[in-house]
PDB file of C-alpha atoms in Angstrom:
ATOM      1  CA  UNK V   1       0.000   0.000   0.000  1.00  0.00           C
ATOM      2  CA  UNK V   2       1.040   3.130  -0.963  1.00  0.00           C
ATOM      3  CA  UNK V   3       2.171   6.462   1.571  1.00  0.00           C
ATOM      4  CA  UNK V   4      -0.524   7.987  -0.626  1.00  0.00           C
ATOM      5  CA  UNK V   5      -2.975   5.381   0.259  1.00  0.00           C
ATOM      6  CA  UNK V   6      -2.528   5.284   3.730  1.00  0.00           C
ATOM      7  CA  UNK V   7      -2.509   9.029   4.105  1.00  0.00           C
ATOM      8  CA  UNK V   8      -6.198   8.704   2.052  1.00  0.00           C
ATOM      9  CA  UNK V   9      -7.632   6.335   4.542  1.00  0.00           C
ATOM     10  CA  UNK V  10      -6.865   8.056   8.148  1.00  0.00           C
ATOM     11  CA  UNK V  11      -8.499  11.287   6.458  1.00  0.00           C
ATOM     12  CA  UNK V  12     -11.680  10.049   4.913  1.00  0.00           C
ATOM     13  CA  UNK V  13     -14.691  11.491   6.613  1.00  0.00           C
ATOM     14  CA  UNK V  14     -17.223   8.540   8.270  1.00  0.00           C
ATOM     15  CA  UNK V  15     -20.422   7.637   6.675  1.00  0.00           C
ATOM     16  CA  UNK V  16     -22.969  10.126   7.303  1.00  0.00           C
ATOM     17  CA  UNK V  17     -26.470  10.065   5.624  1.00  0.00           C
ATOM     18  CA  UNK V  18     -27.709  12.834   6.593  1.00  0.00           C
ATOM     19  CA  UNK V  19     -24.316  15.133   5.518  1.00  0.00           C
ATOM     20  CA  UNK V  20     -22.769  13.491   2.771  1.00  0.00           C
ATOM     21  CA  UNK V  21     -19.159  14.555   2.244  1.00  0.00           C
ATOM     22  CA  UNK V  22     -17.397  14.834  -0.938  1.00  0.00           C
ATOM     23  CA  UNK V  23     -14.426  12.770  -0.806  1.00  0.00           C
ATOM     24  CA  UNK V  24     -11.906  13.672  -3.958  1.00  0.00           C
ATOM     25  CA  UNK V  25      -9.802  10.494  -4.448  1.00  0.00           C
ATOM     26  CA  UNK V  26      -6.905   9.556  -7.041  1.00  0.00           C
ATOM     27  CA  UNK V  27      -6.376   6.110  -7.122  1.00  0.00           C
ATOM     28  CA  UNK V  28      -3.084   4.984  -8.001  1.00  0.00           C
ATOM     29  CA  UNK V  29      -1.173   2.301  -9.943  1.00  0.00           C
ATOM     30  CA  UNK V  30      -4.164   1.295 -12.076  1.00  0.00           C
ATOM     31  CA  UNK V  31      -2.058   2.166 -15.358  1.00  0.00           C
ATOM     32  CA  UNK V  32      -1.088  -1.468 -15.743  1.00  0.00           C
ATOM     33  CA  UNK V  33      -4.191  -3.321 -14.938  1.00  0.00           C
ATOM     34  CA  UNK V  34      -4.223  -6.807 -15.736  1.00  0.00           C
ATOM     35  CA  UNK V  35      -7.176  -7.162 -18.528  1.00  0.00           C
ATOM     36  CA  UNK V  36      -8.823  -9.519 -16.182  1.00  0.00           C
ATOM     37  CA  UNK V  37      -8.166  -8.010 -13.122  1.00  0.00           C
ATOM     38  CA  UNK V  38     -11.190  -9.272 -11.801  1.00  0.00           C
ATOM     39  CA  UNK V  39     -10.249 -12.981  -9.763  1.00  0.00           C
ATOM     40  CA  UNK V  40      -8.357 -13.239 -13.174  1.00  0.00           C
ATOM     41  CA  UNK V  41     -12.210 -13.651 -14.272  1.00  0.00           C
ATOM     42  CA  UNK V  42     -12.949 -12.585 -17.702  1.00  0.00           C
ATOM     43  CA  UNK V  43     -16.784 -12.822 -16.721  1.00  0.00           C
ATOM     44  CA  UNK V  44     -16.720 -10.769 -14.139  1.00  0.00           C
ATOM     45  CA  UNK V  45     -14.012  -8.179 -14.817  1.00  0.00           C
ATOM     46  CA  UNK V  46     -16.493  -7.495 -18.030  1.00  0.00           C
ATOM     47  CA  UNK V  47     -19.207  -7.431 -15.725  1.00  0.00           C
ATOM     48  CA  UNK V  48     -17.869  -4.445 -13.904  1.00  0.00           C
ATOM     49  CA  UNK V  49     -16.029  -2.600 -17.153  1.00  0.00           C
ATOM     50  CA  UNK V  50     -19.609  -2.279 -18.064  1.00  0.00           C
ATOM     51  CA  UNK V  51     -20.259   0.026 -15.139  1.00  0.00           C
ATOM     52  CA  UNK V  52     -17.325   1.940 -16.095  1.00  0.00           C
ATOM     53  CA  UNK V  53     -19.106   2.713 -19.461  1.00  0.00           C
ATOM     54  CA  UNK V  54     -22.218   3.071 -18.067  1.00  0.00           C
ATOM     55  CA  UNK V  55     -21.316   5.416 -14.790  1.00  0.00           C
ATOM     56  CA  UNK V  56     -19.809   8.430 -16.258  1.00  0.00           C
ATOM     57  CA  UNK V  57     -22.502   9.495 -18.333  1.00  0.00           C
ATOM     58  CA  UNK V  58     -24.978   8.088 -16.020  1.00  0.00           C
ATOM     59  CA  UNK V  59     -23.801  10.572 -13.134  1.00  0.00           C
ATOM     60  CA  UNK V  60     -24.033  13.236 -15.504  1.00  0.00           C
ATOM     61  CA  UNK V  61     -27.800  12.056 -15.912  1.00  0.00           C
ATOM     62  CA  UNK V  62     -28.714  11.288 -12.274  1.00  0.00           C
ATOM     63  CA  UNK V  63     -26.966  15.136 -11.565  1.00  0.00           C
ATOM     64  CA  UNK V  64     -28.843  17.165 -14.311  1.00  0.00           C
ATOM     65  CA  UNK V  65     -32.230  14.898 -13.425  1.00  0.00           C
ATOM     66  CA  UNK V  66     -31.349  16.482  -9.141  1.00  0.00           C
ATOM     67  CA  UNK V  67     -30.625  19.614 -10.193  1.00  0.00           C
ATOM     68  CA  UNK V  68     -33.578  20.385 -12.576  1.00  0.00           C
ATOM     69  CA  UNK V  69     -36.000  20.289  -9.224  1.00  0.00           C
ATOM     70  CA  UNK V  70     -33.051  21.521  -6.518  1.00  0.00           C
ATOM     71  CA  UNK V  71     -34.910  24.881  -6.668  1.00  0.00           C
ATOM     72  CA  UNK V  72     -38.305  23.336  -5.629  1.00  0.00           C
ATOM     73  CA  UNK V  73     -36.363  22.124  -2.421  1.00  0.00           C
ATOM     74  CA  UNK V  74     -37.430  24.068   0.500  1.00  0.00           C
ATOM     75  CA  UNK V  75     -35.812  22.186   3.028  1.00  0.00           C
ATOM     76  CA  UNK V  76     -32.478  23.267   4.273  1.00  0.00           C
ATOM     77  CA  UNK V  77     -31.004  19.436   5.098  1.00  0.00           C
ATOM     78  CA  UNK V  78     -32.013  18.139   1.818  1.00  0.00           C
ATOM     79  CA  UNK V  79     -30.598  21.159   0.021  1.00  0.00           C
ATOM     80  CA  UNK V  80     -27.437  20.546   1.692  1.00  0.00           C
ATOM     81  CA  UNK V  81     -27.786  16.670   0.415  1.00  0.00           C
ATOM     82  CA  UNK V  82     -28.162  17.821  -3.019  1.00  0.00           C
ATOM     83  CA  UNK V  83     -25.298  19.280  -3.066  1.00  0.00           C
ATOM     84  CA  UNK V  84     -23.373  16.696  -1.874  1.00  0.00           C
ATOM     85  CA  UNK V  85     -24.500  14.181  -3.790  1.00  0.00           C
ATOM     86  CA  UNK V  86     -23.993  16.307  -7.043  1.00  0.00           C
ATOM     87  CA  UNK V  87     -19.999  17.001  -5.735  1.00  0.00           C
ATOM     88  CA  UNK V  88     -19.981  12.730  -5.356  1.00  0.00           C
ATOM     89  CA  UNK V  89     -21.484  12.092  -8.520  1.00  0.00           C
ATOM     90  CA  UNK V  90     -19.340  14.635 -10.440  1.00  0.00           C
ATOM     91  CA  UNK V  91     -16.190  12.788  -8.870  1.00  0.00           C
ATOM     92  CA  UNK V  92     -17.200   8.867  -9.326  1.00  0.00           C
ATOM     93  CA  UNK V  93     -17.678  10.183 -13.044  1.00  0.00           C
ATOM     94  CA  UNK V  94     -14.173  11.370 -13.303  1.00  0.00           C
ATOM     95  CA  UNK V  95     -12.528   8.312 -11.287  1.00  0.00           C
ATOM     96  CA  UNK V  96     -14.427   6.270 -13.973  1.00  0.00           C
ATOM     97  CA  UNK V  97     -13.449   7.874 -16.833  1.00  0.00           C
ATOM     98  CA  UNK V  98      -9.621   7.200 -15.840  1.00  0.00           C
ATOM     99  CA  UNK V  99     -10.412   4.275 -16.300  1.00  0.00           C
ATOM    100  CA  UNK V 100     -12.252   4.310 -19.543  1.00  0.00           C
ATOM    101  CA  UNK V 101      -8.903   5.803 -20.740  1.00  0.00           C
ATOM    102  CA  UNK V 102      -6.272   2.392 -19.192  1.00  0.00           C
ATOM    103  CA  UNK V 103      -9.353   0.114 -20.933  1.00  0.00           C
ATOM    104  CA  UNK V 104      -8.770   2.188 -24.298  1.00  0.00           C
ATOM    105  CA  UNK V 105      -4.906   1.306 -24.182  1.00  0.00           C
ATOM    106  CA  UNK V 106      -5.935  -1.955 -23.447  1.00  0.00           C
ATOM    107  CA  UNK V 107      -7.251  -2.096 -26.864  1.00  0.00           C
ATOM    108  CA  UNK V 108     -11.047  -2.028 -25.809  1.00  0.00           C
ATOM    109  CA  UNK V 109     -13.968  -0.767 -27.982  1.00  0.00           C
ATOM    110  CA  UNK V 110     -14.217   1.936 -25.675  1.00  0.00           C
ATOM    111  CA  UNK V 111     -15.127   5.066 -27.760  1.00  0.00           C
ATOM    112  CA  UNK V 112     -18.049   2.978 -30.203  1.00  0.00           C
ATOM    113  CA  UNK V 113     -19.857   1.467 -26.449  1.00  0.00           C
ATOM    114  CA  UNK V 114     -19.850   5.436 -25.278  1.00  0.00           C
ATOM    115  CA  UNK V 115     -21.206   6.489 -28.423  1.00  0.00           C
ATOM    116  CA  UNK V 116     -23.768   3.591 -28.643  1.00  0.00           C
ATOM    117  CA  UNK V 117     -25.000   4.149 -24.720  1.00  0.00           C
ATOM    118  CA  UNK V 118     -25.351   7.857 -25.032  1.00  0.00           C
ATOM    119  CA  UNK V 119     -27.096   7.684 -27.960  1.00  0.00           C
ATOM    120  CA  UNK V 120     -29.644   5.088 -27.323  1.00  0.00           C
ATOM    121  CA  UNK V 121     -29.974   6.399 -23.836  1.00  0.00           C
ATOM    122  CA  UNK V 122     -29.824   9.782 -23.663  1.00  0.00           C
ATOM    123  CA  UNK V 123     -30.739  11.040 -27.174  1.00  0.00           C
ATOM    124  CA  UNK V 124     -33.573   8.021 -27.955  1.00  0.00           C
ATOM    125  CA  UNK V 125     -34.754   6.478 -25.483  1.00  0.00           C
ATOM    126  CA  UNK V 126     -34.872   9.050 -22.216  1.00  0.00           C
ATOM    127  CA  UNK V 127     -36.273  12.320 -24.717  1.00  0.00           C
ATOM    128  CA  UNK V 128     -38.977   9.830 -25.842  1.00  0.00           C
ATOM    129  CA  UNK V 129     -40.059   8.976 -22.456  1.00  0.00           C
ATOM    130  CA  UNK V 130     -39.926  12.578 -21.460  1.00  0.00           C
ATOM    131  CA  UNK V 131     -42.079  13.784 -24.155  1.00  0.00           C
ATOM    132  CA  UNK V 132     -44.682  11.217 -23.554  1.00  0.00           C
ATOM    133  CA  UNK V 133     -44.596  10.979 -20.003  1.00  0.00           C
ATOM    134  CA  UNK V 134     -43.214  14.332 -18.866  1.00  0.00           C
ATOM    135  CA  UNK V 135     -39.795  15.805 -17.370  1.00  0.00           C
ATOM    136  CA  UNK V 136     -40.589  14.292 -13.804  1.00  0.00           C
ATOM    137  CA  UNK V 137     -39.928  11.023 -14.645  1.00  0.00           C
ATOM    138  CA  UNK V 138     -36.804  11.628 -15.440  1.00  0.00           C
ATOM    139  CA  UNK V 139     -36.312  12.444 -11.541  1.00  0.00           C
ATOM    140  CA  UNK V 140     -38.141   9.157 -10.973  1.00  0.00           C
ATOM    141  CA  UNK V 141     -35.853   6.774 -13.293  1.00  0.00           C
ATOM    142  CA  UNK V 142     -32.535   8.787 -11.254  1.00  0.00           C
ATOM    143  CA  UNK V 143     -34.612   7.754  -8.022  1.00  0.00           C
ATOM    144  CA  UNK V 144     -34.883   3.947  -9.124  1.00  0.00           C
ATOM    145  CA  UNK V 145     -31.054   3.373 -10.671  1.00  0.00           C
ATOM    146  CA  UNK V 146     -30.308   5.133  -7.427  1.00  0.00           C
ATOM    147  CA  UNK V 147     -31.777   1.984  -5.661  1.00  0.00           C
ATOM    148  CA  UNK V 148     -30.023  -0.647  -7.928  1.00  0.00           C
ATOM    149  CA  UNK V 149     -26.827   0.850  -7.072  1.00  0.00           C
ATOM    150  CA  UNK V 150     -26.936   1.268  -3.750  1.00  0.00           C
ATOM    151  CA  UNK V 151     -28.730  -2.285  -3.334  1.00  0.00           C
ATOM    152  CA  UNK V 152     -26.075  -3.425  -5.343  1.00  0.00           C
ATOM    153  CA  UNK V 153     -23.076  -1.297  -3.268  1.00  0.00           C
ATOM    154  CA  UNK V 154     -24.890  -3.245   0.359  1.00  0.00           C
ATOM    155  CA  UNK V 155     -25.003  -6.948  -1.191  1.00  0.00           C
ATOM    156  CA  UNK V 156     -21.274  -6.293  -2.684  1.00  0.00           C
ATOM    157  CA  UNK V 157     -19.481  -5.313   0.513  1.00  0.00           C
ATOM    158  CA  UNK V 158     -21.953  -7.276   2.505  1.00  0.00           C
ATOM    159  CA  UNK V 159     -20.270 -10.018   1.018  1.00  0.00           C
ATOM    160  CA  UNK V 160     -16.765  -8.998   0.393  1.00  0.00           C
ATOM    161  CA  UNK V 161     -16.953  -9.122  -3.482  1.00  0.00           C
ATOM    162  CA  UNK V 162     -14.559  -6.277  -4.022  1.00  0.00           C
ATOM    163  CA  UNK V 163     -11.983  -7.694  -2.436  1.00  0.00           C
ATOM    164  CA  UNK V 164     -11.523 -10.442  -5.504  1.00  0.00           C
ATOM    165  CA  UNK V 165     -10.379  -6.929  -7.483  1.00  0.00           C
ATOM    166  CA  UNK V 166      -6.775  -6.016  -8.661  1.00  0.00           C
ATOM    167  CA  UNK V 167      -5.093  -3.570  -6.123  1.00  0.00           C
ATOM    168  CA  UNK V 168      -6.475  -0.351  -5.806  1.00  0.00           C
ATOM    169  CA  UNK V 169      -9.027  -1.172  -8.307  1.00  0.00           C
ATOM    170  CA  UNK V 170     -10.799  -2.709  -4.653  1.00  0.00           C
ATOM    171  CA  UNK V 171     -10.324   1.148  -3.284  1.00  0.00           C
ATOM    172  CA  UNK V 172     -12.218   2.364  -6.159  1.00  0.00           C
ATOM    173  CA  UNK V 173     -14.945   0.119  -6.224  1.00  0.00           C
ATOM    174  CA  UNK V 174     -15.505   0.095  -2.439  1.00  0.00           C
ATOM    175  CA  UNK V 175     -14.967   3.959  -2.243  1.00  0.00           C
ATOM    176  CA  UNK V 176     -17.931   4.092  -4.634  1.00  0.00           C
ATOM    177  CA  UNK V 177     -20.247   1.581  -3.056  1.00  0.00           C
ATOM    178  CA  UNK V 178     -19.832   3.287   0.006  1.00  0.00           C
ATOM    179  CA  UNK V 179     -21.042   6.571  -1.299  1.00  0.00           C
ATOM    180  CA  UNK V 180     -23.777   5.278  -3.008  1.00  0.00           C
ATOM    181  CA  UNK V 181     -25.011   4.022   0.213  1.00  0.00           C
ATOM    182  CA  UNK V 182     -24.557   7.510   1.694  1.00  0.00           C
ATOM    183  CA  UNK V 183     -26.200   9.495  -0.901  1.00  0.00           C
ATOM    184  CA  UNK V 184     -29.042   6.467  -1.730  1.00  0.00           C
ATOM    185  CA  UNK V 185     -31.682   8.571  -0.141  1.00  0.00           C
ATOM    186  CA  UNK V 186     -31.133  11.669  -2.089  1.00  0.00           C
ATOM    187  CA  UNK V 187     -32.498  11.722  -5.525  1.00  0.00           C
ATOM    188  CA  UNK V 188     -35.973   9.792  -3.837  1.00  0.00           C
ATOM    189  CA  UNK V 189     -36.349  12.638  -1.381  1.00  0.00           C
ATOM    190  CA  UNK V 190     -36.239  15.425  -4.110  1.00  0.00           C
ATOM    191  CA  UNK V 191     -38.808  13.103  -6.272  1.00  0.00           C
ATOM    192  CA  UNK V 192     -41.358  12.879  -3.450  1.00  0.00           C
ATOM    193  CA  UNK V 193     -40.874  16.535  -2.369  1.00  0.00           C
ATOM    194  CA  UNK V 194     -41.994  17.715  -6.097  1.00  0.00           C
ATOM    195  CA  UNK V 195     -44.425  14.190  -6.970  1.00  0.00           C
ATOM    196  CA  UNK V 196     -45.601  11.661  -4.612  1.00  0.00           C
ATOM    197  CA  UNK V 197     -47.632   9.880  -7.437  1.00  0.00           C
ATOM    198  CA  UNK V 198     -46.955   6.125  -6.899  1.00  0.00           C
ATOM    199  CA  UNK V 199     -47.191   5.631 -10.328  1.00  0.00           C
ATOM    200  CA  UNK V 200     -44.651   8.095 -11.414  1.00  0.00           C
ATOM    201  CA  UNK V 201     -42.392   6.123  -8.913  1.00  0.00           C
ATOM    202  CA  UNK V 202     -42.850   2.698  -9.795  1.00  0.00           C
ATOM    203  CA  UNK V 203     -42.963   3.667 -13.510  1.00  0.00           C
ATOM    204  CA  UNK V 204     -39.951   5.001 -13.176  1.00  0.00           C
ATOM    205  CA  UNK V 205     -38.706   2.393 -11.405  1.00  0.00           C
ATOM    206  CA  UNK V 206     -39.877  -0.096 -14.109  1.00  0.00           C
ATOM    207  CA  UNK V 207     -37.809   1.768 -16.980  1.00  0.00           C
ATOM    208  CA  UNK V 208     -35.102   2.130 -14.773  1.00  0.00           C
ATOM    209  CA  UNK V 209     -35.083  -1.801 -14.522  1.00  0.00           C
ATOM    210  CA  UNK V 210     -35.016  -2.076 -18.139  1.00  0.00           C
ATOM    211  CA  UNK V 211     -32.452   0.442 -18.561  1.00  0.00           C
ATOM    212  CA  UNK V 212     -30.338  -1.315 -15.865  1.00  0.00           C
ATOM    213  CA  UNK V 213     -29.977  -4.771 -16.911  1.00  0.00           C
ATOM    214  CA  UNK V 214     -30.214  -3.757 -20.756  1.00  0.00           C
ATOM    215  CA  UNK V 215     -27.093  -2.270 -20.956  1.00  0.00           C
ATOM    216  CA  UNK V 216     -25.065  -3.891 -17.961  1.00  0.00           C
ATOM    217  CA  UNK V 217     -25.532  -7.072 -20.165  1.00  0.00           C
ATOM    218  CA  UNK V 218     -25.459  -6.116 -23.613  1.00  0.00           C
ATOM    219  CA  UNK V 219     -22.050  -4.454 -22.756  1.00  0.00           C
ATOM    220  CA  UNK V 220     -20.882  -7.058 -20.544  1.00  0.00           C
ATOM    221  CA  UNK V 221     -21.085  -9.623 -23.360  1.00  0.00           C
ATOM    222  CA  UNK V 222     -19.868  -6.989 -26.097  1.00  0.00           C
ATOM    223  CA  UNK V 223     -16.422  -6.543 -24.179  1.00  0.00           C
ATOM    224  CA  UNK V 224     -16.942 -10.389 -23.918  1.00  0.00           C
ATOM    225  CA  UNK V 225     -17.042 -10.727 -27.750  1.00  0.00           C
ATOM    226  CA  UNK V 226     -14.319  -8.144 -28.339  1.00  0.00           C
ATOM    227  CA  UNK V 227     -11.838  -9.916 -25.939  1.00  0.00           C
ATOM    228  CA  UNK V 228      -8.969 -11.372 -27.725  1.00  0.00           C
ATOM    229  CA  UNK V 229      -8.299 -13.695 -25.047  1.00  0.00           C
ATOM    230  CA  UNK V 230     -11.663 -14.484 -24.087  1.00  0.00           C
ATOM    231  CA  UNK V 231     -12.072 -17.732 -26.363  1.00  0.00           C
ATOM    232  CA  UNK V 232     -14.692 -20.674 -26.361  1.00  0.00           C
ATOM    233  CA  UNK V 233     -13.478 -22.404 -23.788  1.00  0.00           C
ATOM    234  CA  UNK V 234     -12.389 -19.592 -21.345  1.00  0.00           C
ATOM    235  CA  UNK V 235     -15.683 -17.681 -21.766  1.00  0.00           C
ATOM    236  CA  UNK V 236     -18.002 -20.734 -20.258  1.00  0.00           C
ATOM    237  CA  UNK V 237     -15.269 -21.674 -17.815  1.00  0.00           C
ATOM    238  CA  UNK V 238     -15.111 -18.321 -16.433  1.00  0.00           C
ATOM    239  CA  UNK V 239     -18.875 -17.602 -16.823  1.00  0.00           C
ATOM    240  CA  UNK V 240     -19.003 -21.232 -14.366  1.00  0.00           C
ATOM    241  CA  UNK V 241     -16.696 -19.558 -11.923  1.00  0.00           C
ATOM    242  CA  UNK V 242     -18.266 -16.600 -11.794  1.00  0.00           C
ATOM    243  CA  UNK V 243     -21.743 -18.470 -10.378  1.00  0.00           C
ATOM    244  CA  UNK V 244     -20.647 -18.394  -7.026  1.00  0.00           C
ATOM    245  CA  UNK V 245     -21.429 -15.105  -6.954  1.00  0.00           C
ATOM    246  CA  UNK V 246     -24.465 -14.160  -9.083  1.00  0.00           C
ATOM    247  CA  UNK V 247     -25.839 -17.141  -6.979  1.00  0.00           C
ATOM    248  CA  UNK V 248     -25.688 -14.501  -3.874  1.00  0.00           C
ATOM    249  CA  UNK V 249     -26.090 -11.308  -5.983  1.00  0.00           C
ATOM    250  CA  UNK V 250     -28.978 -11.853  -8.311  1.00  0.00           C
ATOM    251  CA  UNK V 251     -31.567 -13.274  -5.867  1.00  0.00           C
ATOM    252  CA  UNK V 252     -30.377 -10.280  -3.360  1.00  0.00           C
ATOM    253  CA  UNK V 253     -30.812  -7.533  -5.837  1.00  0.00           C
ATOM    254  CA  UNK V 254     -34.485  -9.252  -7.054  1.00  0.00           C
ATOM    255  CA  UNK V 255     -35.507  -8.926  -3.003  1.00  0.00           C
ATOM    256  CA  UNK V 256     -33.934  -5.560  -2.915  1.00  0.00           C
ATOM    257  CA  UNK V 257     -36.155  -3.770  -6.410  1.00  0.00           C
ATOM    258  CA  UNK V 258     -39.358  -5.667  -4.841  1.00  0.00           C
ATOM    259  CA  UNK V 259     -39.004  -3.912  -1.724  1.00  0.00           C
ATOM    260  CA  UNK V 260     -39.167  -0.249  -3.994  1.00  0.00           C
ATOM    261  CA  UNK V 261     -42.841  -1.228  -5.069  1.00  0.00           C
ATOM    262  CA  UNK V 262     -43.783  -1.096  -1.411  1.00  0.00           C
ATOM    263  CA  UNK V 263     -45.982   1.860  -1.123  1.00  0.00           C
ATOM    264  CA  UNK V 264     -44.433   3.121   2.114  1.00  0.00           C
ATOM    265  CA  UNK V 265     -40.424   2.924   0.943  1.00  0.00           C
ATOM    266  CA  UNK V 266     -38.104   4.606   1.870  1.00  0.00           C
ATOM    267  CA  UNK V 267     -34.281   4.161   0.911  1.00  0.00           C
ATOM    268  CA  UNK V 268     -33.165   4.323   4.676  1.00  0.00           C
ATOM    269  CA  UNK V 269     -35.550   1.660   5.346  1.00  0.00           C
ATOM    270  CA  UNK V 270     -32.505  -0.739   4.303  1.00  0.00           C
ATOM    271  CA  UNK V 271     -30.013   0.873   6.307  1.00  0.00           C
ATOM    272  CA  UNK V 272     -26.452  -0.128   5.276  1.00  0.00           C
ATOM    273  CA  UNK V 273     -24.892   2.850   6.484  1.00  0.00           C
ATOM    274  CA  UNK V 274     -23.117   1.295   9.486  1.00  0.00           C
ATOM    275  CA  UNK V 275     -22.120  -1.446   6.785  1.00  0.00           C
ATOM    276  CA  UNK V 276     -20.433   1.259   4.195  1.00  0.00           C
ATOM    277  CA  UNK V 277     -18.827   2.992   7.415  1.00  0.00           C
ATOM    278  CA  UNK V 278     -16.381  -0.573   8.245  1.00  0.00           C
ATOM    279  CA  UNK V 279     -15.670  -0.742   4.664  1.00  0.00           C
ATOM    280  CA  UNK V 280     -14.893   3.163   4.123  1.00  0.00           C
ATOM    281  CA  UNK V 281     -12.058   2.836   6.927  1.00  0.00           C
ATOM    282  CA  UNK V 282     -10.165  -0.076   4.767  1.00  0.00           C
ATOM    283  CA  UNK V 283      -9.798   1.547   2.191  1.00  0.00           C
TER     284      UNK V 283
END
C-alpha cells in the first residue's frame, strides 16, 4: 500500500447520511491493470467494465435529473444533500473515466460502447419517455437506478466481493459503493418533495429496470465478444466460476427492487450505512 494510500484512509470522513461529504480520491497504480483483473475472471471483470461505461454518463444524468428540481427544495437538510451528492457524482464520473482511458490502451472498444449508450440512452430512449410521459420522470428513473446501485453497493461489501479486485481497483470500487449508500436517499427525497404519485415512482422504477440490466448485459457480453483472449473455452469456464457469486447477488438484488414497489419505501428503510462505514475505513 502506498504512503498515498494510507494518508487517504486516516483522512476520509465517516459515513454520514444525513451530511454526505465529498471525498476527492486519485487512485493509483491502475495504469497497468491486468485485462482480467477481476479474480483473473474474464466474466466478471467485463461485468464491472460495463459500469465503467455506463457510470460516467450516467452521473451526468442522475446530476442534471437532481438539479432540474433543486430549486423546488425548501428544506435546508435536503438542500445541503443535493449538493453533496452532485460534488460525489461529479467525482465517481471522473474516477471512472480514468479508467475508460487504461481500458482504451488496453485495446477495448471503448469510444463505439460510449457512443452507442449515449445515444440510445440519452438522445432516444430518455427524450422519448420525457415527451410522452413528462420531465418528472426523469427524476423518478434517477430515483430507481439510485436503488439498484446502492442495493447493489450493500449486497457487494456485505459479502466482500470487491476484495476479488486487482489492487487499488478494490479502493475504487468500495470507495464508490460506500457513497452510493450515503447518498441512496437523495435523488428519492427530491422526487417525493416535487411528486408523490406512486405511479410516477414505480414507472420510473420499471424503466429504470429495463435500462439497468439492458445495458449492464449487452455491454458485458460486447467486451466479452471483443476480448482477444476471451475464447470458447475460457468464456463458459469463467462464466461457471463466476456463479458463485451471481448465486448470492442476483436473488439479493431481485428482493432488494421488490421492496421499492412497497408503497411506504423509503431508501433508509434498508439501512447499510453502518455497513459502508467498516468498509470506508479499509480503504
Amino acid at each position: 500500500m502506498s504512503t498515498q494510500t494510507i494518508s487517504k484512509k486516516k483522512t476520509l470522513k465517516p459515513i454520514d447520511a444525513n451530511s454526505p461529504t465529498v471525498r476527492k480520491m486519485d487512485f493509483e497504480g491502475l495504469e497497468n491493470l491486468p485485462d482480467h483483473y477481476i479474480a483473473n475472471n474474464a466474466f466478471l471483470t467485463h461485468t464491472v467494465n460495463a459500469y465503467h461505461i455506463l457510470f460516467p454518463e450516467g452521473e451526468r444524468f442522475f446530476i442534471k435529473s437532481v438539479k432540474a428540481y433543486a430549486d423546488q427544495v425548501k428544506d435546508p437538510g435536503l438542500s445541503s444533500r443535493v449538493k453533496s451528492f452532485i460534488g460525489q457524482e461529479v467525482q465517481h464520473g471522473k474516477e471512472h473515466e480514468k479508467i475508460l482511458e487504461i481500458l482504451k490502451g488496453q485495446g477495448r472498444p471503448i469510444g463505439i460502447m460510449e457512443r452507442v449508450y449515449k445515444w440510445t440512452a440519452f438522445s432516444l430512449l430518455l427524450p422519448v419517455f420525457e415527451f410522452i410521459f413528462g420531465k418528472k420522470l426523469k427524476l423518478s428513473v434517477t430515483a430507481g437506478l439510485e436503488h439498484y446501485t446502492a442495493s447493489m453497493a450493500e449486497i457487494s461489501i456485505r459479502h466482500s466481493f470487491h476484495d476479488d479486485a486487482y489492487g487499488n481497483m478494490r479502493s475504487l470500487l468500495l470507495w464508490h459503493a460506500c457513497e452510493e449508500i450515503e447518498h441512496k436517499s437523495v435523488a428519492y427525497d427530491v422526487l417525493q418533495t416535487v411528486s408523490n404519485s406512486y405511479f410516477l415512482r414505480v414507472f420510473g422504477f420499471f424503466i429504470a429496470s429495463l435500462m439497468f440490466w439492458g445495458y449492464a448485459i449487452s455491454l458485458q457480453q460486447w467486451f466479452l465478444l471483443a476480448d482477444k483472449k476471451v475464447g470458447f473455452r475460457k468464456y463458459f469456464q469463467d462464466m461457471k466460476s463466476a456463479r458463485r457469486i451471481g448465486r448470492i447477488l442476483y436473488p439479493e438484488l431481485f428482493r432488494a427492487a421488490l421492496l421499492y414497489f412497497k408503497r411506504d419505501f423509503h431508501p433508509d428503510q434498508t439501512g447499510g450505512y453502518e455497513l459502508a462505514n467498516a468498509a470506508l475505513v479499509t480503504i
